Amino acid sequence: MPSSCDSLMEDIEDMVSSSDPTPHERQSARKSIIPRSRKKKELLSDEELQADSLIPGTQKIWMKTWGCSHNNSDGEYMAGQLAASGYKMTDDPTEADVWLLNSCTVKNPAEDHFRNSIKKAQDQEKKVVVAGCVPQAQPRMDYLKGLSIIGVQQIDRVVEVVDEAVKGHSVRLLGQKKDGGRRLGGARLDLPKIRKNPLIEIISINTGCLNACTYCKTKHARGDLASYPIEELVERARQSFQEGVCEIWLTSEDTGAYGRDIGTDLPTLLWRLVEEIPEGAMLRLGMTNPPYILEHLEEMAKILNHPRVYAFLHVPVQSASDSVLMDMKREYCIDDFKRVVDFLKERVPGVTIATDIICGFPGETEEDFQETIDLVKAYRFPSLFINQFYPRPGTPAARMEQVPAHVKKQRTKELSQVFHSYNPYDHKVGERQHVLVTEESFDSQYYVAHNKYYEQVLVPKRVEFKGKMIVVDIYEAGKHFMKGKPVEDSKPFTPSIAMPLQKGEVSGLLQCAWQTRLAAGCMRHFFYTTQSSHKQNRSIRDAHRHGACTKVSISL
């Protein structure tokens, strides 16, 4: 099988027909050619400059991502591939030629923001490419007409889609990745990416789920469960640590269901990943629904107690009423949820359990809602995501009898008041903690660190702390954070085994593909002025997608 570099050369050779002169004939003809000098101003006419400005790969792209960490990971991969192909990613939407909008379909407001952004881009005469769960689930929506779409399992072809959009064409790639009829987890994990935070690697371990929740639109986009093989995930983690990452987030629509489609399970994956984590680096586990974590509680408790794994688990309950849970088709009862939480609290001292609650689901009575209030009062969750119910088009819940809007709003307000009535970190003032510093606070006044329980600790913004494990004394606590003072006689510990990449630097680039693209860049003008076939243009991107060469990192 030819290499990626070979495939480019074959396409170039295909352009030479039998009627073209041979190399010997061209060499002989050269002797009768008299070079003609040209003035510098003749070299590039206005017409040529105008044509060059439309050559794909030379434009600036602004990308906006809404939604979960899985969607953010997809966005990082798309940005990396575009940058590796010559496009310039920009943080300024006004200077961009193309807007790439990566959507979320969980809530109405997120989709509203997405739709408004499309209109804003069109008003400014920007090229628009859309991605994410909204167009995947509903590609025929009126406001998506004429737009290019990248399906959630087609993010490895983002360069092709953007190339065509730049040329004024509309392309829609919405298919599923399959191997021998079996659905795959998605695009390859070793694609180039630009991490939003060079210290944090987000790894999607599977896509889709095994549930059929009546309110969920994401299922329409992500489909049934499809897991990545353990070896591919371990290799991705290994590569990330070699690029200076010190924290890994595992994400999916339901991490607890991982592996059930390929004959393995979540604990097996986690024990393999733990072997790769350097001392001082940390692993954070993503959201898991109660049904699929119940059978792994013993192993999960051992894993969460591991010093390089955050003692943190996000387990959405959605409601404390069994009647509502049944209408939601959540496939568990409230006692199952309590069993998960109680077991982990007993076996993993200090564990943080985060959860989600939907207020005003169709058919929810005052008694149902009171059960939810009582649950929050009893467990005093330190992290609680409260969502007012929004009926999503095409879901069974949208056809159910709705709770009046003012009742939903009142219940959301009441639950929020209960949540804000307690401070989960007051008792930790005076503690000495080891924390890993990975981010900057929104107000840019502090660095953000997390302790073993993934509780947020704000520390002084000193450059020597970024990406380090430090020791702090907790001197203040708020509702969502603590503040820590660094211990004077302690030295920051560096968990990274390599220097982190710079912000905006491309990770996991394929050297052969990069060299191919460089060669392709030199010949873009040749391809377009000779009106080459779509196959010839596409071969450049094929080399990028299918190459298997040495991994390097290149700053663009």
XYZ file of C-alpha atoms in Angstrom:
556
model
C 0.000 0.000 0.000
C 1.520 3.331 -0.972
C 2.365 5.845 1.715
C 0.594 9.185 2.009
C 3.525 10.907 0.353
C 3.405 8.385 -2.501
C -0.314 9.071 -3.049
C 0.396 12.722 -3.782
C 3.070 11.858 -6.334
C 0.795 9.360 -8.071
C -1.860 12.022 -8.523
C 0.701 14.433 -9.972
C 1.838 11.783 -12.453
C -1.773 11.139 -13.442
C -1.931 14.712 -14.738
C 0.555 13.889 -17.526
C -1.260 12.413 -20.536
C 0.191 10.286 -23.361
C 0.034 13.253 -25.742
C 2.308 15.398 -23.582
C 5.965 15.780 -24.578
C 8.450 13.397 -22.979
C 11.115 14.719 -20.602
C 13.732 14.311 -23.398
C 11.579 16.345 -25.815
C 11.066 19.067 -23.214
C 14.826 19.276 -22.589
C 15.539 19.569 -26.344
C 12.906 22.273 -26.829
C 14.388 24.291 -23.978
C 17.485 25.115 -26.093
C 15.400 27.231 -28.522
C 13.713 29.235 -25.757
C 14.944 32.808 -25.205
C 14.096 34.078 -21.696
C 12.106 37.343 -21.625
C 12.637 39.732 -18.761
C 9.599 41.153 -16.986
C 9.228 44.185 -14.827
C 8.494 43.466 -11.162
C 5.037 45.049 -11.333
C 4.053 42.584 -14.087
C 4.696 39.555 -11.899
C 1.390 39.707 -10.003
C -1.601 41.377 -11.620
C -4.627 42.512 -9.662
C -6.556 39.640 -11.199
C -4.006 37.094 -9.987
C -4.051 38.558 -6.493
C -7.832 38.330 -6.449
C -7.673 34.681 -7.469
C -5.033 33.824 -4.894
C -7.166 35.277 -2.109
C -9.732 32.524 -2.698
C -7.270 29.657 -2.525
C -8.333 27.430 0.410
C -5.820 27.150 3.215
C -4.903 30.832 3.348
C -7.897 32.185 5.284
C -8.452 33.046 8.933
C -10.954 30.951 10.883
C -12.841 31.756 14.071
C -14.353 28.808 15.914
C -16.999 28.880 18.632
C -17.865 25.756 20.633
C -20.878 25.271 22.877
C -21.629 22.387 25.229
C -19.895 19.509 26.938
C -16.254 18.491 27.183
C -16.829 15.922 24.408
C -17.820 18.769 22.096
C -14.816 20.795 23.273
C -12.538 17.876 22.422
C -14.061 17.718 18.925
C -13.425 21.448 18.579
C -9.777 21.046 19.570
C -9.319 18.359 16.912
C -10.933 20.473 14.204
C -8.798 23.500 15.087
C -5.636 21.391 14.993
C -6.338 19.944 11.577
C -7.191 23.333 10.102
C -4.028 24.923 11.511
C -1.939 21.999 10.265
C -3.410 22.559 6.801
C -2.361 26.197 6.628
C -5.415 28.009 7.951
C -4.874 30.582 10.675
C -7.079 30.238 13.754
C -8.046 33.579 15.247
C -9.754 34.700 18.459
C -11.242 37.726 16.689
C -14.464 36.895 14.809
C -14.428 40.217 12.948
C -11.135 39.490 11.197
C -12.030 35.904 10.306
C -12.994 34.847 6.773
C -14.770 31.706 7.998
C -16.832 31.046 11.122
C -16.823 27.414 12.294
C -19.703 26.994 14.757
C -19.632 23.810 16.875
C -23.085 23.410 18.398
C -24.796 21.782 21.392
C -28.343 20.425 21.343
C -28.905 19.781 25.064
C -30.822 22.989 25.793
C -32.870 25.483 23.805
C -30.729 28.500 24.832
C -27.557 26.881 23.466
C -29.247 26.229 20.132
C -30.643 29.774 20.131
C -27.112 31.178 20.547
C -25.951 28.902 17.733
C -28.741 30.042 15.382
C -28.125 33.701 16.206
C -24.413 33.276 15.499
C -25.192 31.867 12.063
C -27.352 34.907 11.252
C -24.683 37.268 12.573
C -22.039 35.615 10.388
C -24.255 35.819 7.328
C -25.028 39.474 8.017
C -21.278 40.111 8.042
C -20.871 38.082 4.814
C -18.670 35.469 6.459
C -18.368 31.929 5.159
C -20.130 29.603 7.633
C -19.429 25.948 8.470
C -21.465 24.240 11.202
C -20.643 21.206 13.320
C -21.773 19.481 16.501
C -24.996 17.865 17.652
C -27.571 20.343 16.283
C -26.910 19.873 12.542
C -26.167 16.173 13.048
C -29.581 15.622 14.637
C -31.559 18.067 12.451
C -29.681 18.812 9.214
C -32.888 19.894 7.446
C -33.651 22.834 9.716
C -34.519 25.920 7.647
C -31.738 28.048 9.128
C -29.156 25.428 8.074
C -30.119 25.522 4.378
C -27.138 26.048 2.108
C -24.591 25.660 4.917
C -21.743 23.150 4.984
C -22.043 20.602 7.794
C -19.446 18.449 9.555
C -21.027 15.464 11.288
C -19.945 14.494 14.798
C -18.149 11.418 13.431
C -16.642 13.267 10.457
C -14.415 15.791 12.235
C -11.350 14.251 10.570
C -12.645 15.728 7.280
C -13.043 19.292 8.503
C -10.322 20.547 6.132
C -12.189 19.250 3.080
C -15.433 20.846 4.192
C -13.856 24.214 4.963
C -11.909 24.123 1.670
C -15.159 23.708 -0.224
C -16.961 26.344 1.830
C -14.206 28.838 0.991
C -14.839 28.148 -2.690
C -18.544 28.830 -2.214
C -19.690 25.218 -2.237
C -21.994 23.527 0.284
C -20.796 20.147 1.597
C -22.533 17.910 4.127
C -20.757 14.955 5.746
C -23.055 13.241 8.251
C -22.138 9.544 7.962
C -21.007 7.138 10.670
C -17.552 5.592 11.055
C -17.736 1.822 10.669
C -15.347 -1.104 10.526
C -16.740 -4.344 9.158
C -20.243 -3.168 9.939
C -19.413 -2.233 13.541
C -19.850 1.411 14.461
C -16.656 3.058 15.687
C -16.156 5.586 18.459
C -15.444 8.298 15.920
C -12.487 9.861 14.147
C -8.928 8.750 14.943
C -7.536 9.874 18.287
C -4.079 10.706 16.891
C -5.268 13.587 14.704
C -3.653 17.013 15.128
C -5.374 19.174 17.727
C -4.960 22.520 19.462
C -5.673 22.163 23.157
C -7.629 25.043 24.633
C -5.431 24.514 27.687
C -2.015 22.990 26.838
C -1.924 21.385 30.306
C -5.223 19.497 29.921
C -5.978 16.699 27.472
C -9.640 15.810 26.882
C -10.075 12.229 25.666
C -13.437 10.953 24.411
C -13.510 7.281 25.379
C -16.791 6.496 23.624
C -19.621 8.192 21.818
C -23.347 7.675 22.204
C -25.053 5.722 24.983
C -27.293 2.769 25.760
C -30.190 4.816 27.091
C -33.284 6.288 25.443
C -34.111 9.196 27.743
C -37.335 10.835 26.626
C -35.985 14.401 26.936
C -32.604 13.887 25.265
C -31.772 15.292 21.844
C -28.089 14.350 22.041
C -29.008 10.708 21.424
C -30.342 11.737 17.992
C -26.887 13.117 17.159
C -24.449 10.781 18.918
C -26.445 7.561 18.540
C -25.861 4.254 20.293
C -22.774 3.368 22.280
C -19.522 3.005 20.337
C -16.281 2.679 22.314
C -12.659 3.244 21.357
C -10.298 0.281 21.945
C -8.270 0.447 25.156
C -4.931 0.446 23.316
C -5.871 3.532 21.282
C -6.933 5.405 24.426
C -3.771 4.426 26.307
C -1.624 5.556 23.366
C -3.452 8.887 23.232
C -2.826 9.422 26.952
C 0.833 8.471 26.545
C 1.288 10.936 23.690
C -0.415 13.675 25.714
C 1.963 13.263 28.636
C 4.884 13.388 26.207
C 3.568 16.816 25.152
C 3.650 18.219 28.675
C 0.042 17.570 29.714
C -0.421 17.133 33.480
C -4.178 16.490 33.650
C -6.428 14.208 31.600
C -10.206 14.409 31.405
C -12.088 11.338 30.227
C -15.360 12.270 28.582
C -18.344 10.782 26.785
C -22.126 10.798 26.938
C -21.858 8.029 29.575
C -18.405 6.903 30.704
C -19.920 4.159 32.893
C -21.156 2.331 29.791
C -17.670 2.291 28.243
C -16.650 -0.991 26.637
C -19.953 -2.842 26.809
C -20.019 -2.913 22.999
C -16.456 -4.247 22.616
C -16.249 -6.767 25.459
C -14.506 -4.716 28.126
C -15.443 -2.214 30.856
C -14.525 1.090 32.473
C -12.416 -0.224 35.397
C -10.253 -2.225 32.983
C -9.570 0.925 30.962
C -8.884 3.030 34.066
C -6.341 0.619 35.521
C -4.465 0.652 32.205
C -4.506 4.454 32.067
C -3.311 4.799 35.667
C -0.115 2.970 34.685
C 0.687 5.821 32.252
C 0.068 8.772 34.574
C 3.294 10.437 35.787
C 3.694 11.218 39.470
C 1.837 14.415 40.332
C -0.323 14.344 37.195
C -4.037 13.627 37.575
C -6.925 11.877 35.844
C -10.507 13.155 36.019
C -13.390 10.837 35.195
C -16.382 12.227 33.320
C -20.122 11.803 33.688
C -21.605 8.362 34.349
C -25.245 7.387 34.699
C -26.202 5.219 37.700
C -27.224 1.977 35.890
C -23.829 1.156 34.415
C -21.665 2.121 37.365
C -23.596 0.018 39.882
C -21.908 -3.236 38.889
C -18.427 -1.668 39.169
C -18.698 0.061 42.548
C -15.974 -1.965 44.293
C -13.415 -1.336 41.552
C -14.471 2.269 41.110
C -13.882 2.956 44.803
C -10.346 1.542 44.521
C -9.638 3.638 41.430
C -10.978 6.864 42.956
C -8.715 6.281 45.957
C -5.664 6.117 43.699
C -3.338 9.088 44.339
C -3.252 10.040 40.643
C -7.040 9.960 40.146
C -9.345 12.712 41.364
C -11.847 11.443 43.963
C -14.633 12.969 41.897
C -17.609 11.534 40.048
C -20.418 13.233 38.122
C -23.583 11.126 38.502
C -26.731 12.867 37.170
C -29.865 12.019 39.166
C -32.241 14.395 37.261
C -35.079 13.794 39.761
C -35.599 12.107 43.140
C -39.067 10.911 42.132
C -39.338 7.367 40.802
C -42.466 8.382 38.892
C -40.591 11.152 37.059
C -37.565 8.916 36.482
C -39.879 6.373 34.867
C -41.367 9.008 32.557
C -37.796 10.076 31.699
C -36.907 6.406 30.964
C -33.783 6.770 33.111
C -33.637 2.986 33.816
C -32.916 3.357 37.528
C -34.812 4.300 40.667
C -33.769 6.802 43.308
C -32.553 4.005 45.589
C -30.040 2.990 42.910
C -28.650 6.516 42.862
C -28.458 6.631 46.657
C -26.679 3.298 46.707
C -23.977 4.634 44.351
C -23.480 7.817 46.381
C -23.587 6.125 49.800
C -21.159 3.395 48.772
C -18.613 5.819 47.333
C -18.880 8.185 50.304
C -18.144 5.282 52.621
C -15.288 3.759 50.607
C -13.737 6.986 49.274
C -13.588 9.444 52.190
C -14.107 13.033 51.035
C -15.246 12.040 47.536
C -16.985 14.770 45.532
C -20.254 13.723 43.925
C -21.610 16.188 41.368
C -25.117 15.762 40.011
C -27.739 17.267 37.663
C -31.413 17.994 38.287
C -34.174 18.928 35.834
C -36.938 21.131 37.233
C -40.427 20.975 35.768
C -40.254 17.797 33.699
C -43.660 17.010 32.143
C -45.965 15.444 34.743
C -43.817 16.453 37.721
C -46.120 17.124 40.692
C -45.444 19.189 43.783
C -44.869 15.930 45.681
C -42.340 14.783 43.054
C -40.488 18.080 43.290
C -40.472 17.962 47.094
C -38.689 14.599 46.938
C -35.960 16.287 44.891
C -35.711 19.145 47.392
C -35.364 16.620 50.218
C -32.599 14.772 48.353
C -30.526 17.943 47.942
C -31.024 18.882 51.587
C -29.935 15.419 52.688
C -26.814 15.095 50.525
C -25.806 18.757 50.230
C -24.094 18.199 46.883
C -21.108 20.564 46.538
C -21.599 20.720 42.769
C -25.159 20.806 41.446
C -26.268 21.630 37.893
C -29.859 22.865 37.986
C -31.725 22.940 34.681
C -35.183 24.218 33.935
C -36.853 21.749 31.566
C -36.916 22.743 27.901
C -38.816 20.481 25.453
C -36.475 19.572 22.623
C -38.120 19.128 19.205
C -38.504 15.525 18.129
C -38.209 14.029 21.626
C -41.024 12.083 23.350
C -40.980 14.545 26.259
C -41.890 17.380 23.893
C -45.196 15.609 23.180
C -46.060 15.151 26.870
C -48.307 17.508 28.817
C -46.045 20.347 29.909
C -45.685 21.913 33.356
C -46.644 25.620 33.121
C -43.674 27.900 32.473
C -44.157 29.935 35.642
C -44.184 26.737 37.729
C -40.960 25.513 36.133
C -39.363 28.866 36.790
C -40.496 28.901 40.425
C -39.215 25.372 41.081
C -35.861 26.206 39.525
C -35.607 29.261 41.767
C -36.599 27.307 44.887
C -34.061 24.548 44.252
C -31.351 27.140 43.612
C -32.150 28.751 46.961
C -31.746 25.397 48.718
C -28.421 24.830 46.978
C -27.115 28.251 48.012
C -28.251 27.792 51.618
C -25.152 25.792 52.554
C -21.398 26.252 52.118
C -19.686 22.929 51.433
C -16.107 24.077 52.113
C -16.314 26.063 55.357
C -14.999 23.142 57.415
C -11.861 22.962 55.251
C -10.467 26.326 56.302
C -7.161 25.654 58.071
C -6.407 22.462 56.129
C -3.102 21.900 54.313
C -3.660 20.542 50.825
C -1.710 19.428 47.770
C -3.196 21.085 44.677
C -2.462 20.897 40.943
C -2.413 24.304 39.209
C -3.774 24.165 35.651
C -5.883 27.228 34.806
C -6.411 30.954 35.243
C -9.489 32.393 36.957
C -12.096 34.218 34.883
C -11.128 37.538 36.415
C -7.425 36.809 35.756
C -6.607 37.563 39.406
C -5.677 34.020 40.450
C -4.495 30.686 39.177
C -7.014 27.864 39.564
C -5.888 24.623 41.175
C -7.703 21.478 42.272
C -7.105 19.236 45.256
C -7.483 15.453 45.372
C -11.297 15.826 45.468
C -11.367 18.136 42.429
C -12.410 21.032 44.621
C -11.424 24.419 43.231
C -8.637 26.239 45.069
C -7.539 29.745 44.048
C -3.819 30.418 44.506
C -1.576 33.440 43.860
C -0.877 34.080 40.195
C 2.838 33.300 40.153
C 4.282 31.968 36.909
C 6.330 29.275 38.666
C 3.087 27.635 39.887
C 1.466 26.997 36.479
C 1.366 23.274 35.728
C 2.821 22.402 39.151
C 1.669 20.489 42.208
C 2.023 22.829 45.200
C 1.208 22.742 48.918
C -1.181 25.378 50.283
C -2.903 26.287 53.526
C -6.618 26.989 53.073
C -7.476 30.386 54.593
C -10.861 31.218 53.020
C -13.862 29.365 51.601
C -16.683 30.456 49.310
C -19.631 28.635 47.789
C -17.706 27.268 44.806
C -14.052 27.643 45.803
C -11.392 27.865 48.480
C -8.352 30.121 48.623
C -4.941 28.724 49.435
C -1.722 30.323 50.630
C 1.431 28.545 49.388
C 3.499 26.975 52.175
C 6.772 28.908 52.240
C 9.225 26.048 52.771
C 7.620 23.775 50.122
C 8.839 23.579 46.539
C 6.487 23.248 43.532
C 6.585 19.763 42.043
C 6.572 19.382 38.257
C 4.409 16.430 37.118
C 4.925 17.014 33.389
C 7.533 14.750 31.809
C 8.072 17.251 28.958
C 7.686 20.959 28.326
C 4.024 21.794 27.626
C 3.156 23.028 24.160
C 2.617 26.738 23.709
C -0.966 28.025 23.567
C -2.182 27.590 19.999
C 0.516 25.044 19.156
C -0.586 22.019 17.153
C -0.386 18.668 18.929
C 0.079 15.240 17.421
C 0.914 16.374 13.913
C 1.836 13.748 11.333
C 5.209 14.686 9.869
C 4.641 13.049 6.508
C 1.223 14.668 6.166
C 2.685 18.051 7.116
C 5.410 17.706 4.489
C 2.759 16.683 1.984
C 0.687 19.735 2.791
C 3.719 22.003 2.456
C 4.319 20.575 -1.003
C 0.625 20.922 -1.732
C 0.702 24.558 -0.668
C 3.403 25.280 -3.225
C 1.287 23.708 -5.935
C -2.141 25.086 -4.976
C -1.931 27.816 -7.629
C -0.918 25.231 -10.213
C -3.865 22.969 -9.347
C -6.428 25.754 -9.454
C -5.191 27.505 -12.599
C -5.185 24.206 -14.480
C -8.696 23.399 -13.215
C -7.550 20.063 -11.835
C -10.045 17.417 -10.904
C -11.656 17.144 -7.462
C -9.782 13.896 -6.943
C -6.422 15.583 -7.456
C -7.219 18.363 -4.970
C -8.647 15.929 -2.485
C -5.527 13.741 -2.501
C -3.709 16.386 -0.499
C -6.215 16.091 2.332
C -6.269 12.285 1.969
C -2.547 12.201 2.713
C -3.220 14.253 5.831
C -6.064 11.990 6.950
C -4.586 8.582 6.237
C -0.854 9.073 6.700
C 0.950 6.994 9.310
C 4.251 8.718 9.974
C 6.314 10.014 12.843
C 4.488 12.310 15.249
C 5.969 15.754 15.802
C 4.691 19.054 17.149
C 4.911 22.167 15.007
C 4.036 25.668 16.113
C 2.085 27.657 13.527
